[in-house]
Coordinates of C-alpha atoms in Angstrom, one line a residue:
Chain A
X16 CA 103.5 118.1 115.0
X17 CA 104.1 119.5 111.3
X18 CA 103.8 117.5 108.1
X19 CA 108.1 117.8 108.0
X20 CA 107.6 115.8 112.1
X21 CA 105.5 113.3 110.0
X22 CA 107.7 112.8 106.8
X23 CA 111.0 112.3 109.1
X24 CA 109.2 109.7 110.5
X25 CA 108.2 107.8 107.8
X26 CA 111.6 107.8 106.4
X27 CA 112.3 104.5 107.9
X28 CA 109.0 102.6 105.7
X29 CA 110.2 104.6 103.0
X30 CA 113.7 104.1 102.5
X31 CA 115.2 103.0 99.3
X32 CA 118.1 101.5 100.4
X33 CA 116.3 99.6 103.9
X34 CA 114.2 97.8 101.3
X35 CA 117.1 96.7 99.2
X36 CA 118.8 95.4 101.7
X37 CA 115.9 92.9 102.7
X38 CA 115.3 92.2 99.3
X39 CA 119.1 91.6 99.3
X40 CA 119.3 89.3 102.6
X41 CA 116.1 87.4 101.2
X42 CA 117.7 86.9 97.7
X43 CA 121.0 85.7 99.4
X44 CA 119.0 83.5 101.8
X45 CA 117.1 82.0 99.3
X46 CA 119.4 80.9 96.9
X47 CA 121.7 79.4 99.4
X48 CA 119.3 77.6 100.8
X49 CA 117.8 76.3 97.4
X50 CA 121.4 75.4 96.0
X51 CA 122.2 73.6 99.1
X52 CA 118.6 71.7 99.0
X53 CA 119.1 70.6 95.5
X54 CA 122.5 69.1 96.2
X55 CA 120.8 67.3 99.0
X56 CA 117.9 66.0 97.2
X57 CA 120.4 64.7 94.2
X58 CA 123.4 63.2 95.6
X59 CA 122.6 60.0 96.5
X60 CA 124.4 57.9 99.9
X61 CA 125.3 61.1 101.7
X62 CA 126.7 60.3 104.9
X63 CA 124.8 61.2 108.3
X64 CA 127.0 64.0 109.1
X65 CA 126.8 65.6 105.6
X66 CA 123.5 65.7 105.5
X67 CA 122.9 67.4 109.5
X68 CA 125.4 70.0 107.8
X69 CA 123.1 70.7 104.6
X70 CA 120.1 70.4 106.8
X71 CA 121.4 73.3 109.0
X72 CA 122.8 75.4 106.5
X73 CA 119.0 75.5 104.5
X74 CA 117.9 76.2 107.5
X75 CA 120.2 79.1 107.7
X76 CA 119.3 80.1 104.3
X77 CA 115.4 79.4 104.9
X78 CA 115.6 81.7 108.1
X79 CA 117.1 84.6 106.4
X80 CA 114.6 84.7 103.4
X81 CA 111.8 84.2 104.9
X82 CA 113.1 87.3 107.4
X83 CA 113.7 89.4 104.4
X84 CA 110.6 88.3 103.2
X85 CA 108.4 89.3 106.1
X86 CA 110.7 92.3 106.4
X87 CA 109.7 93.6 102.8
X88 CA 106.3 92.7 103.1
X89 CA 105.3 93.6 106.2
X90 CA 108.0 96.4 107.9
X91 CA 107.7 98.1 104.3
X92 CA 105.3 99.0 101.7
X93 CA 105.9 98.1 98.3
X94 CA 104.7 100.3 95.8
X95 CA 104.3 99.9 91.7
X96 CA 107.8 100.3 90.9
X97 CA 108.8 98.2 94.0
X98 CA 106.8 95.7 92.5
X99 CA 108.0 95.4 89.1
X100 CA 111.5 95.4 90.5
X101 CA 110.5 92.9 93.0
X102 CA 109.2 90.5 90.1
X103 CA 112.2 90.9 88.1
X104 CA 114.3 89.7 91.4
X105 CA 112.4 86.9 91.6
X106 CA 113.0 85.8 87.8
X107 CA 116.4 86.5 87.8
X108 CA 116.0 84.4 91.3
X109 CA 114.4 81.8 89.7
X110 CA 117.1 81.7 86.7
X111 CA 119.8 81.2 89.1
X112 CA 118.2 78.7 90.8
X113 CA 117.1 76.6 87.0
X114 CA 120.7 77.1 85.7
X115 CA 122.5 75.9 89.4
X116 CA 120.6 73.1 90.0
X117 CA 120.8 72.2 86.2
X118 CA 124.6 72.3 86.9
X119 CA 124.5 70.7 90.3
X120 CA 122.2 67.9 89.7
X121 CA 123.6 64.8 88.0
X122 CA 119.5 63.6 87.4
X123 CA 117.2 65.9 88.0
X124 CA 114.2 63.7 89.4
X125 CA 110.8 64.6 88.0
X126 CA 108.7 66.1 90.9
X127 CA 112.1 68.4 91.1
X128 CA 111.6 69.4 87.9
X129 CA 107.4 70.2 88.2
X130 CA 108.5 72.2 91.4
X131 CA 110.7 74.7 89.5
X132 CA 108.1 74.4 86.5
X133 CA 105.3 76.1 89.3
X134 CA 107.7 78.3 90.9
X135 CA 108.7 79.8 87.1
X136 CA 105.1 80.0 86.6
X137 CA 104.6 82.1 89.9
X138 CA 107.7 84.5 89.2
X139 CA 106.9 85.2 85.6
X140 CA 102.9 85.3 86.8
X141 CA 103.8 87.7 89.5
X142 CA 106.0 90.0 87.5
X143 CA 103.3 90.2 85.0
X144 CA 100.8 91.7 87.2
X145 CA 103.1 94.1 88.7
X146 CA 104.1 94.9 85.0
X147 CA 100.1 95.5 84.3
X148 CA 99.5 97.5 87.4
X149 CA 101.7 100.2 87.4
X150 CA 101.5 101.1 83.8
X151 CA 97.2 101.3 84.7
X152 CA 98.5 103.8 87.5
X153 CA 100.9 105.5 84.5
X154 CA 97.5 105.9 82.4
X155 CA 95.3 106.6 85.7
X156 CA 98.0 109.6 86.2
X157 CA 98.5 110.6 82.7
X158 CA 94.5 111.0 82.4
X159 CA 94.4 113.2 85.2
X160 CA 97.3 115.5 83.9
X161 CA 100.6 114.3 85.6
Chain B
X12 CA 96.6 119.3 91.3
X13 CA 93.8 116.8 92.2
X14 CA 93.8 114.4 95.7
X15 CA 93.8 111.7 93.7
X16 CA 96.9 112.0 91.2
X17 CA 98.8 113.0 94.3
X18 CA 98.0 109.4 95.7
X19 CA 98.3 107.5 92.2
X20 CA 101.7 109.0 92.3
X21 CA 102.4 107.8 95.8
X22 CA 101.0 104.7 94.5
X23 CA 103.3 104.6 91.7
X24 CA 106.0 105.1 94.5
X25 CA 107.4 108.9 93.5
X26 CA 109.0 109.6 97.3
X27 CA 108.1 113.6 96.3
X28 CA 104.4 112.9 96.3
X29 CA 104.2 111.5 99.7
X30 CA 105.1 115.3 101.4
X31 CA 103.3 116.6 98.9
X32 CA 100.5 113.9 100.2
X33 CA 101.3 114.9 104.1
X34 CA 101.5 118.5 103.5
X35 CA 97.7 118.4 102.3
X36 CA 96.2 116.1 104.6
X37 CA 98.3 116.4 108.1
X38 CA 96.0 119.4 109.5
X39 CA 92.6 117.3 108.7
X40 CA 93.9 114.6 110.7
X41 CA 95.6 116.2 113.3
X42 CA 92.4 118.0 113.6
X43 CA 90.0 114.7 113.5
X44 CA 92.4 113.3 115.8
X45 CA 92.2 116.0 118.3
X46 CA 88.8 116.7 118.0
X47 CA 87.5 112.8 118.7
X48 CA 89.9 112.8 121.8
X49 CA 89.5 115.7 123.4
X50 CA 93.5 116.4 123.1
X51 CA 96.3 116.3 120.3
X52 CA 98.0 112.9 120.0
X53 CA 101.1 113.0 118.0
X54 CA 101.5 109.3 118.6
X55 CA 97.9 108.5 117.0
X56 CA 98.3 111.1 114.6
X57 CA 101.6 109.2 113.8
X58 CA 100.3 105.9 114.0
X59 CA 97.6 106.7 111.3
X60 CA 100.5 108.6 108.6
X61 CA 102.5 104.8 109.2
X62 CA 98.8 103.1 108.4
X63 CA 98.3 104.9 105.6
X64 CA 102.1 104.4 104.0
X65 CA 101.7 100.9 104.5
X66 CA 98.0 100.6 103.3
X67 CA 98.7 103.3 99.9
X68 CA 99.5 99.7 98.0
X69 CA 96.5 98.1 98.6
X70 CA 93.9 101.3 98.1
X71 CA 91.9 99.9 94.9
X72 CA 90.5 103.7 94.3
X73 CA 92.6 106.5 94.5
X74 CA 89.5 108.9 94.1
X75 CA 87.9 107.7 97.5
X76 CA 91.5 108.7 99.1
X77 CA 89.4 110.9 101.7
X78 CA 87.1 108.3 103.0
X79 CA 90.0 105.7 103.5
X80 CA 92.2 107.9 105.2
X81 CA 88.8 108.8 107.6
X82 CA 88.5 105.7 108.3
X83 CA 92.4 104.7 109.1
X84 CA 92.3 107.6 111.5
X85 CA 89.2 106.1 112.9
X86 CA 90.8 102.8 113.9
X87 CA 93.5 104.4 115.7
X88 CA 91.0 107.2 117.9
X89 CA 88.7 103.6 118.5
X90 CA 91.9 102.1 119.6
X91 CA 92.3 105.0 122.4
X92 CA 88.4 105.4 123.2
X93 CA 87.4 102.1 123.2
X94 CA 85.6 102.8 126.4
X95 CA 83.5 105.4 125.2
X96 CA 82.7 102.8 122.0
X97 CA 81.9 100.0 124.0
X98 CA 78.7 102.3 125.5
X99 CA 75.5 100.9 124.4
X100 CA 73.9 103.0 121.6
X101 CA 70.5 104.1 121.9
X102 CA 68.4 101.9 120.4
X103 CA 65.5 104.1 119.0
X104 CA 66.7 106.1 116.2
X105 CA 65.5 109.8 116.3
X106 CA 63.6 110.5 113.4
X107 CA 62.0 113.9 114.6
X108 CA 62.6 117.1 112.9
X109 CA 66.0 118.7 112.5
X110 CA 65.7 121.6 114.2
X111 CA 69.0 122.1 115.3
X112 CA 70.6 123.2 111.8
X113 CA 70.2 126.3 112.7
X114 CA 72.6 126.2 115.5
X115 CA 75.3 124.2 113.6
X116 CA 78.0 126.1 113.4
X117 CA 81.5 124.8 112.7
X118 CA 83.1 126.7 115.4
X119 CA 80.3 126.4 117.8
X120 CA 80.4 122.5 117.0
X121 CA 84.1 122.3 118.0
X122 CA 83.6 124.3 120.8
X123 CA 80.9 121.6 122.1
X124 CA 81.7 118.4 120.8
X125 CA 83.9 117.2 123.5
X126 CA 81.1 116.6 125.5
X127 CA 78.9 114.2 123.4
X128 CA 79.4 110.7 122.7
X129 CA 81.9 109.3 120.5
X130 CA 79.5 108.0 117.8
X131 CA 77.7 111.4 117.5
X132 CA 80.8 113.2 117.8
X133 CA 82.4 111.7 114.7
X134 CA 79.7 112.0 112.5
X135 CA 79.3 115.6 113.4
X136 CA 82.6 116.3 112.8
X137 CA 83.3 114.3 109.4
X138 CA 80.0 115.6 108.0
X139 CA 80.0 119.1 109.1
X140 CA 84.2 120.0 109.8
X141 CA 85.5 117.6 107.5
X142 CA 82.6 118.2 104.6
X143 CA 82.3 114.6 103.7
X144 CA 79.1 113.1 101.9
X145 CA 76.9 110.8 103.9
X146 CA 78.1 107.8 101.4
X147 CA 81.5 108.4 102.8
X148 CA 80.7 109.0 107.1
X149 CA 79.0 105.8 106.5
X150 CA 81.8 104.4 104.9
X151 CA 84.2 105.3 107.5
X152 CA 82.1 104.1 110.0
X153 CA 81.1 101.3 108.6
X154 CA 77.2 102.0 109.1
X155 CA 74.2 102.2 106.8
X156 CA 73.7 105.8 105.8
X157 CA 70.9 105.4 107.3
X158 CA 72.1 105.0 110.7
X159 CA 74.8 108.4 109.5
X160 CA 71.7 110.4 109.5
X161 CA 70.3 109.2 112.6
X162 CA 73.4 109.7 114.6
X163 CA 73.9 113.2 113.0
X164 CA 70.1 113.9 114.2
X165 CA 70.8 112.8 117.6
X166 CA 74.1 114.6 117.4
X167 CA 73.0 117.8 116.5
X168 CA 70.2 117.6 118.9
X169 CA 72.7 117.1 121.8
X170 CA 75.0 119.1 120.9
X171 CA 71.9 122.1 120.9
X172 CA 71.3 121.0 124.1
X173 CA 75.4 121.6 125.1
X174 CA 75.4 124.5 123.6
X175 CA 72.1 126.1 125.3
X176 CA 73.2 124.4 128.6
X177 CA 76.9 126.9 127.9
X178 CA 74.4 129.5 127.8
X179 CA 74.1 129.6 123.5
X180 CA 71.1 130.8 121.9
X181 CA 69.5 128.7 119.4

């Protein structure tokens, strides 16, 4: 087996655009689902029906983040840049979701409104260590001459 | 250019450094690989590259690349010699004197080493083949160096007694 054996088979954990399209299905999955629950949770005296149809389709939704989800976390390393550009996915996620449900939502009721006050907290938490990290690595790699 | 800016720049996620990463360190762990089982594996040796892709993230220091990657490639031979593992060890250590250096040669040790036990074997060859400190074979095998030094006594002194049995001279 020679190093090029080794490389060609770690092209699959390494590739660009395999980890973009998780990120992609996950985004995708994960707003729909989210628009979908908010609309739910606000409009009051939905009939029966309706709301088995909503309940499936954030299911739907659920089921295909939390696959891309476990697909980018654990079927593919994430490295620094990863990282940062995973943070700034899921502000921009976030964003969508603030401004949708903002539109969507006649009243927004107020536990609705501390959920997407954490989950803001988390994205711009998250993006901010990834931010941190990989400019230490920068420095770490600029120290030792790269 | 140093181990550890080549994995700092894996870290960083430059696709370049990682054949620059596999070109350096594929013969050490084809030959740790081979060496612990008696045979080359390119499914272990594989298993450990895809082990140490998906662990790069997570490595707090980049300088102690070496020791990690040991230690990845350790998991994966224990996964295919668990029987020889699961062997009690000797309980007394051997504390008498060394005086097998002599005789410890690196290609007389891989000549040799298929024969002794897996503990011995692996310290023999990370300390003596793969020229790693004692802080980082204990490391890897996640011992006390204390216990390092006794298993590289006992080693050595079985692996004397391998080699005279083949007929070597000490």
């Amino acid at each position: 087996m020679t190093p090029e054996d080794v490389l060609g088979r770690l092209g699959a954990p390494l590739s660009l655009r395999r980890r973009i399209a998780y990120v992609g299905v996950a985004f995708l999955g994960l707003v729909g689902a989210a628009l979908i629950g908010v609309l739910w949770a606000t409009e009051p005296g939905l009939p029966a029906r309706t709301q088995v149809s909503f309940a499936v389709l954030v299911a739907i939704g659920a089921g295909w983040a939390a696959f891309g989800g476990w697909a980018i976390t654990r079927r593919t390393p994430l490295f620094a840049r990863d990282r940062v550009v995973a943070g700034w996915l899921g502000l921009v996620a976030w964003t969508v979701f603030t401004v949708g449900s903002m539109v969507v939502a006649p009243a927004v009721p107020a536990w609705l409104i501390v959920l997407v006050a954490l989950l803001g907290a988390t994205a711009a938490a998250n993006l901010t260590h990834a931010i941190r990290t990989r400019a230490a690595l920068l420095r770490r790699k600029s120290e030792l001459g790269g | 250019m140093s181990d550890e800016l080549v994995v700092v720049r894996c870290q960083l996620g430059e696709r370049e450094a990682f054949a620059e990463l596999v070109t350096a360190w594929h013969g050490r762990v084809e030959r740790y690989v081979g060496r612990m089982l008696g045979r080359a594996d390119d499914d272990v040796v594989q298993e450990v590259w895809l082990a140490v892709v998906r662990g790069l993230p997570r490595l707090r220091q980049p300088d102690r690349f070496a020791p990690w990657l040991f230690a990845i490639a350790r998991r994966a031979v224990m996964n295919r010699l668990r029987d020889a593992y699961a062997a009690p060890e000797p309980a007394a250590p051997d504390d008498q004197p060394d005086e097998a250096s002599a005789v410890v040669d690196r290609e007389l040790i891989a000549g040799a080493l298929a024969a002794l036990p897996a503990r011995e074997r692996e310290v023999l060859l990370l300390f003596h083949l793969e020229d790693l400190p004692l802080d980082a074979c204990a490391q890897i095998c996640a011992v006390p160096v204390g216990t390092v030094k006794s298993r590289l006594n006992r080693g050595r002194r079985l692996l004397r007694e391998e080699l005279l049995r083949k007929g070597y001279e000490a």
